[in-house]
Coordinates of C-alpha atoms in Angstrom, one line a residue:
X3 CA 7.7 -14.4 41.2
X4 CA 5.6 -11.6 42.0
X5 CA 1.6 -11.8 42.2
X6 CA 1.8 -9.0 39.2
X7 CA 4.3 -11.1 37.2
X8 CA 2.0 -14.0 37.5
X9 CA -1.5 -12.1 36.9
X10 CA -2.8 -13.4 33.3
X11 CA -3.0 -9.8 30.6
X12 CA -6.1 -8.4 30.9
X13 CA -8.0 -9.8 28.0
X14 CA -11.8 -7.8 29.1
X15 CA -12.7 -4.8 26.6
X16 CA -13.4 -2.0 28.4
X17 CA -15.0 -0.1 25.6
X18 CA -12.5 2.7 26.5
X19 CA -12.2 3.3 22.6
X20 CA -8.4 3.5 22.8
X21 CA -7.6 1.1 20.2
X22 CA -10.0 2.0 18.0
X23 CA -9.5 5.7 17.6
X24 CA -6.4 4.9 15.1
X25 CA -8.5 2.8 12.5
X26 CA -10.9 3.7 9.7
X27 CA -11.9 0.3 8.4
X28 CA -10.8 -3.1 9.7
X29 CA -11.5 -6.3 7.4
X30 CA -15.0 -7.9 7.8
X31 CA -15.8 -11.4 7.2
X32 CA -18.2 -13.4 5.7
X33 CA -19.6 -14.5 9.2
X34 CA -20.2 -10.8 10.3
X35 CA -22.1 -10.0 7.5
X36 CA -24.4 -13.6 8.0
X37 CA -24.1 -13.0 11.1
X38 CA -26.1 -9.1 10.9
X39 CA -28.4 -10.3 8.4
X40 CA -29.5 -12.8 10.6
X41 CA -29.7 -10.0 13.5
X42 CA -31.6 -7.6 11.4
X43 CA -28.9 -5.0 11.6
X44 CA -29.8 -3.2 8.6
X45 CA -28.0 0.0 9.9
X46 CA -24.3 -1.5 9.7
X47 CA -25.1 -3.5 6.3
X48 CA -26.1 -0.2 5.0
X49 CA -22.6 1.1 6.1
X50 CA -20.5 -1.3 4.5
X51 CA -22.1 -1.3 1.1
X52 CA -21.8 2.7 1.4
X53 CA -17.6 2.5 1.9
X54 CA -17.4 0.1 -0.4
X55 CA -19.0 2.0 -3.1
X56 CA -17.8 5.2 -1.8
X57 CA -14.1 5.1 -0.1
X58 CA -10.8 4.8 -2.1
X59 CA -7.4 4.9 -0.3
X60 CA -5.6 7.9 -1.7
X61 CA -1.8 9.0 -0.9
X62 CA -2.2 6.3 2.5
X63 CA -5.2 8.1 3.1
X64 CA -9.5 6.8 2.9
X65 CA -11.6 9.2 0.8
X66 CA -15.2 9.7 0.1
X67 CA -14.8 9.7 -3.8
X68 CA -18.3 12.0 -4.0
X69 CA -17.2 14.5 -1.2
X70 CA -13.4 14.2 -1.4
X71 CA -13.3 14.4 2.3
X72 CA -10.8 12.3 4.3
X73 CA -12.7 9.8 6.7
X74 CA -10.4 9.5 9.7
X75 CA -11.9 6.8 11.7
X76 CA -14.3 4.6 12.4
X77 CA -17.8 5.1 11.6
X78 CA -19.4 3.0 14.4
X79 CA -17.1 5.4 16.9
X80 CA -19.4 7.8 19.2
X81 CA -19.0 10.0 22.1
X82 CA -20.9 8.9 25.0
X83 CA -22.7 12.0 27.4
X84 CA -19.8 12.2 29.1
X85 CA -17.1 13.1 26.2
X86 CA -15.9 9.2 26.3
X87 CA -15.7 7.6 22.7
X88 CA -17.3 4.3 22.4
X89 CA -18.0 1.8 20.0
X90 CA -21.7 1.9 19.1
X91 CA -21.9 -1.5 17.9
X92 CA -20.1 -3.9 20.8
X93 CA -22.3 -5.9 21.5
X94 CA -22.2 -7.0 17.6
X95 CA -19.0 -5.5 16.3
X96 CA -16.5 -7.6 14.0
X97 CA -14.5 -10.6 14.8
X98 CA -11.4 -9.0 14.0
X99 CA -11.8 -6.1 16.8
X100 CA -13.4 -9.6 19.5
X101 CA -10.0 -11.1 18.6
X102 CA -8.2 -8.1 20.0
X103 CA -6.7 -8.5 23.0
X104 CA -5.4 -5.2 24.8
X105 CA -2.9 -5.2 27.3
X106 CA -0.2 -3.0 26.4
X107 CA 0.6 -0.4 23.7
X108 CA 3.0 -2.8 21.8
X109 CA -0.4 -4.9 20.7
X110 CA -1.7 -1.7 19.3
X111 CA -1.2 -2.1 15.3
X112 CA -2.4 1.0 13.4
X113 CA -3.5 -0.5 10.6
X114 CA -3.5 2.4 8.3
X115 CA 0.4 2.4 9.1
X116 CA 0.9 -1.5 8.6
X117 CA 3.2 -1.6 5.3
X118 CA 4.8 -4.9 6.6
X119 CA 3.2 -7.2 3.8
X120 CA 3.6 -8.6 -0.2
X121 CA -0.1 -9.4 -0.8
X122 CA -0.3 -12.0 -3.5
X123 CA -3.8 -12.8 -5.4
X124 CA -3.7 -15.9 -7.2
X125 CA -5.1 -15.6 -10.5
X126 CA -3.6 -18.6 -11.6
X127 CA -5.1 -21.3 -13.5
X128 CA -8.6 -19.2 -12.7
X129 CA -9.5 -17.9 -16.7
X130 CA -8.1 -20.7 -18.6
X131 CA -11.3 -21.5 -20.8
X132 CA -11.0 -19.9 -24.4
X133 CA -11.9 -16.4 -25.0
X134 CA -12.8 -15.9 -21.0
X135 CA -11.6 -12.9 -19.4
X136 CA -12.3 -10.9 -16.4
X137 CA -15.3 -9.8 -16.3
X138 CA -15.7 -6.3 -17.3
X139 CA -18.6 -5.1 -14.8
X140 CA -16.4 -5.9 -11.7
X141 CA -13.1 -4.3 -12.9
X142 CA -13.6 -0.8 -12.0
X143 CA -15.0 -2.2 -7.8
X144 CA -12.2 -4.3 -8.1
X145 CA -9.6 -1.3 -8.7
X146 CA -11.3 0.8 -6.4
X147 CA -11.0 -1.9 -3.4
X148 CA -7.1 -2.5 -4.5
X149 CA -6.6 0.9 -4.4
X150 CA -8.3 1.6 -1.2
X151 CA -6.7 -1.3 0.3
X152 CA -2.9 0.0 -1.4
X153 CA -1.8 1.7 2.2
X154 CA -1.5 -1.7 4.0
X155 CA 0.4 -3.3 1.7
X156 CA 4.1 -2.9 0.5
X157 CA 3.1 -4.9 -3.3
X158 CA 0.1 -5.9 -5.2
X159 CA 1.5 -8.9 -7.4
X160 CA -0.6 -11.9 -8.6
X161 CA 0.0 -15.1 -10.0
X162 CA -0.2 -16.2 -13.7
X163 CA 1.1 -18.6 -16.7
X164 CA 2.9 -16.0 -18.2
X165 CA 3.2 -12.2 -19.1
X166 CA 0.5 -12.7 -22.5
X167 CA -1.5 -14.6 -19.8
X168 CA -2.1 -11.9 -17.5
X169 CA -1.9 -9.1 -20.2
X170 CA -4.9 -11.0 -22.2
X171 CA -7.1 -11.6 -19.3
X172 CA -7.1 -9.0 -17.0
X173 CA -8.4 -5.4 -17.6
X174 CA -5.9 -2.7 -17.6
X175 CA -7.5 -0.7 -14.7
X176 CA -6.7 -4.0 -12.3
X177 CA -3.0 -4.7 -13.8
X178 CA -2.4 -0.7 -13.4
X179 CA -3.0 -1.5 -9.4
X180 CA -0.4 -4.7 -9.4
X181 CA 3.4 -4.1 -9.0
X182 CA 4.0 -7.5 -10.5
X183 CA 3.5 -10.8 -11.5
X184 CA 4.3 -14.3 -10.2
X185 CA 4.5 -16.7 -13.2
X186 CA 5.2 -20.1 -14.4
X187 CA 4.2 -21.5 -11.0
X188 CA 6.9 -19.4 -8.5
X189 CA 9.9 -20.1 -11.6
X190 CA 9.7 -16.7 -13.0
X191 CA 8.6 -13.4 -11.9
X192 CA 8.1 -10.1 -13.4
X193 CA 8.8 -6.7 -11.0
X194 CA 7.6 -4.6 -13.5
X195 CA 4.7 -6.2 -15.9
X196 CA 7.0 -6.0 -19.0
X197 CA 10.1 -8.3 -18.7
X198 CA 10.3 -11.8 -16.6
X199 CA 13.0 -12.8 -14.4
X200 CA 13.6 -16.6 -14.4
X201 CA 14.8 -17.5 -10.8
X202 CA 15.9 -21.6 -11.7
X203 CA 19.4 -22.3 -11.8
X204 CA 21.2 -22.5 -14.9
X205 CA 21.7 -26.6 -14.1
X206 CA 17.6 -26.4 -13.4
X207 CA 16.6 -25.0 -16.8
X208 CA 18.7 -27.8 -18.6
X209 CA 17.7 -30.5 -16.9
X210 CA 13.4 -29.1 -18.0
X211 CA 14.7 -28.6 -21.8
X212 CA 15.9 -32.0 -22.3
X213 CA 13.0 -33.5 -20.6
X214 CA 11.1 -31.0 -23.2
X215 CA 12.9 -32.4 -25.7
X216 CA 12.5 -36.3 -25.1
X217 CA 8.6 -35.7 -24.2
X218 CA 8.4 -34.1 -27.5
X219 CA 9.7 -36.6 -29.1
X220 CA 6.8 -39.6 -27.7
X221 CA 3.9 -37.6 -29.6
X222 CA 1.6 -38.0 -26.9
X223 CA -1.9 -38.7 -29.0
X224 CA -3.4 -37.1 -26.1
X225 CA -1.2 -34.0 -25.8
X226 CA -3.0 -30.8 -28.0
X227 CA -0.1 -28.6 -27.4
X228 CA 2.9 -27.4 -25.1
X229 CA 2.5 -24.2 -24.3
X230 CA 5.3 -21.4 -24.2
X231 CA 7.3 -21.8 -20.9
X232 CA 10.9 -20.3 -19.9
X233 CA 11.6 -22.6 -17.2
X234 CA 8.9 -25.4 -16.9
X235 CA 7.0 -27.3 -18.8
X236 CA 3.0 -27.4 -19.6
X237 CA 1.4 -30.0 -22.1
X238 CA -2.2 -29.2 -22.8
X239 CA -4.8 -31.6 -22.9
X240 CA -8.5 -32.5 -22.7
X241 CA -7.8 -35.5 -20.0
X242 CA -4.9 -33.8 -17.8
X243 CA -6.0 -36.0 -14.7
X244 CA -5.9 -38.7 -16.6
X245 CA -2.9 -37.5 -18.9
X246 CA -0.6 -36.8 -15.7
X247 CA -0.4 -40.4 -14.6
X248 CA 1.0 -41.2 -18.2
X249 CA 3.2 -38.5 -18.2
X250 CA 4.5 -39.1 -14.6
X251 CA 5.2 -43.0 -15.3
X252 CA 7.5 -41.8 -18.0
X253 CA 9.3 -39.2 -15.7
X254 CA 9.7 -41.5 -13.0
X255 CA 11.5 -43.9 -15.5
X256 CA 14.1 -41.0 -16.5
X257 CA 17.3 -39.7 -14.8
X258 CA 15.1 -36.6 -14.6
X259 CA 13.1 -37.9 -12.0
X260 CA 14.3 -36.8 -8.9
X261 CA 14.8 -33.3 -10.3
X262 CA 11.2 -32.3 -11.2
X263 CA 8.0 -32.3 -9.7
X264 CA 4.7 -33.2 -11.9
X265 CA 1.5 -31.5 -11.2
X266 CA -1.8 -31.2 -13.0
X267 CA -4.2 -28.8 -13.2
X268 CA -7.8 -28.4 -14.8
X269 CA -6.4 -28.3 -18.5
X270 CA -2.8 -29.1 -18.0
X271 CA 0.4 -31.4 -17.2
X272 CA 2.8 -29.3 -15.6
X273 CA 6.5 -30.0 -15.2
X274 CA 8.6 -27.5 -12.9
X275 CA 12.1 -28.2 -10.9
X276 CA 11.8 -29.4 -7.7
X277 CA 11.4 -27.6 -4.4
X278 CA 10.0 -24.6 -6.8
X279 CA 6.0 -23.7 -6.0
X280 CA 3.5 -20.2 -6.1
X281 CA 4.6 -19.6 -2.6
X282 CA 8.4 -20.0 -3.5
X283 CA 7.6 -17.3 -5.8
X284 CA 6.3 -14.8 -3.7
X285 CA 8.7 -15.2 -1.1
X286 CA 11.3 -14.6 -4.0
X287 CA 9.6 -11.1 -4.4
X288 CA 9.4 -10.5 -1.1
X289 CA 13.2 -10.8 -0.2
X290 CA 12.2 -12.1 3.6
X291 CA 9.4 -10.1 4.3
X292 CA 5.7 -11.4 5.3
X293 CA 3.6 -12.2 3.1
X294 CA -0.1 -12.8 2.6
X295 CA -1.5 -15.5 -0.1
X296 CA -5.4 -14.6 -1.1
X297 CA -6.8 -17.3 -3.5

């Protein structure tokens, strides 16, 4: 082996500004922004709440919604005397750019041109309590950031108990940004916000309606209601932690056992088929593609 072939990548920033020059925003994280207020560094926390009140992604491209100018790169991005561009904040700037490591033009991702991705938000099981909705004052931010964040992503979808669920509880400015849902716990889906697709075999759904059926049929005193499900099964109730071990003892004692998988949640027993989860769901939509999962 050659002492080339065995020399480590570089891993040293140079703060040649090469891999920067591409970008116009990369993700910041909770610990950068703790991490400047702690420093003081007013002038870069000014910065962020400017784009985030002021830049939309339109047609793949960032845009100062009060100018209507396209902003083409980074901000912190400055020419040095000598005509070099470098970044103006290195000695601070965000994890995600420390985390780079350079050594060769194949670790260069341009983000602006990263489409690679179904980005889930799971919404489920998040607005249950009666009359509780999204809540009006963040809808329009909310858009805003899908829509400037629509360029890096191939689908908006989120998660949800059904079609009325969603429909009811989230404001039609957000749901215009989503290309779909993922419902029923990863059963069913819906590609586009009007119909559902169940994806359970035929021999799946059977086996849930007659273990519907028979759980009807024991008049749980604790069960308020089952709610309307194509594929799965959810029993309402004021005790669901406390409701699931019932229900599960009677599962386990059926022929239906090994089929289904019980779950609970914060006002619900849920039934499903086996194997059959949220992430099942979106990899369903995504038909092999990579996916991100933001709770």
């Amino acid at each position: 082996m050659s002492e080339s072939e065995k020399r480590p990548p570089e891993k040293e920033c140079r703060r040649c500004g090469h891999c920067c020059q591409p970008y116009f925003s990369l993700y910041v994280s909770e610990e950068d922004e703790a991490r400047w207020q702690k420093e003081l560094r007013e002038d870069i926390l000014r910065q962020l709440r400017f784009e985030r009140e002021n830049i939309i992604w339109r047609n793949d491209q960032p845009v100062n919604i009060k100018t209507g100018e396209t902003v083409r790169r980074c901000h912190w991005l400055k020419k040095s005397s000598d005509g070099t561009t470098l970044c103006a904040i290195h000695d601070t700037k965000p994890k995600i750019c420390k985390d780079y490591t350079p050594g060769g033009s194949e670790l260069c991702v341009q983000y602006r041109r990263v489409r690679d991705y179904i980005i889930g938000i799971d919404l489920h099981g998040t607005l249950l309590e009666p009359g509780e909705k999204f809540p009006e004052e963040l809808a329009v931010p909310v858009a805003q950031e899908l829509d400037r964040l629509k360029s890096k992503a191939l689908l908006w979808l989120c998660t949800g108990n059904d079609l009325s669920f969603v429909d009811k509880k989230i404001p039609a400015s957000i749901l215009e940004m989503l290309d779909g849902y993922v419902l029923e716990t990863g059963c069913s889906l819906s590609r586009d916000r009007r119909t559902e697709e169940v994806i359970t075999s035929a021999d799946e759904q059977h086996v849930i309606k007659e273990l519907e059926q028979m759980l009807r049929g024991m008049n749980f005193p604790e069960l308020d209601y089952f709610a309307h499900r194509l594929t799965t099964i959810s029993m309402f109730t004021k005790n669901p932690r406390q409701f699931f071990h019932k229900v599960k003892a009677v599962v386990d004692r059926t022929e239906y056992q090994a089929r289904v998988s019980v779950t609970y949640s914060s006002v619900a027993v849920d039934i499903l088929p086996r194997g059959y989860d949220k992430f099942r769901g979106l990899y369903a939509v995504s038909e092999g593609r990579k996916t991100i999962g933001v709770a």
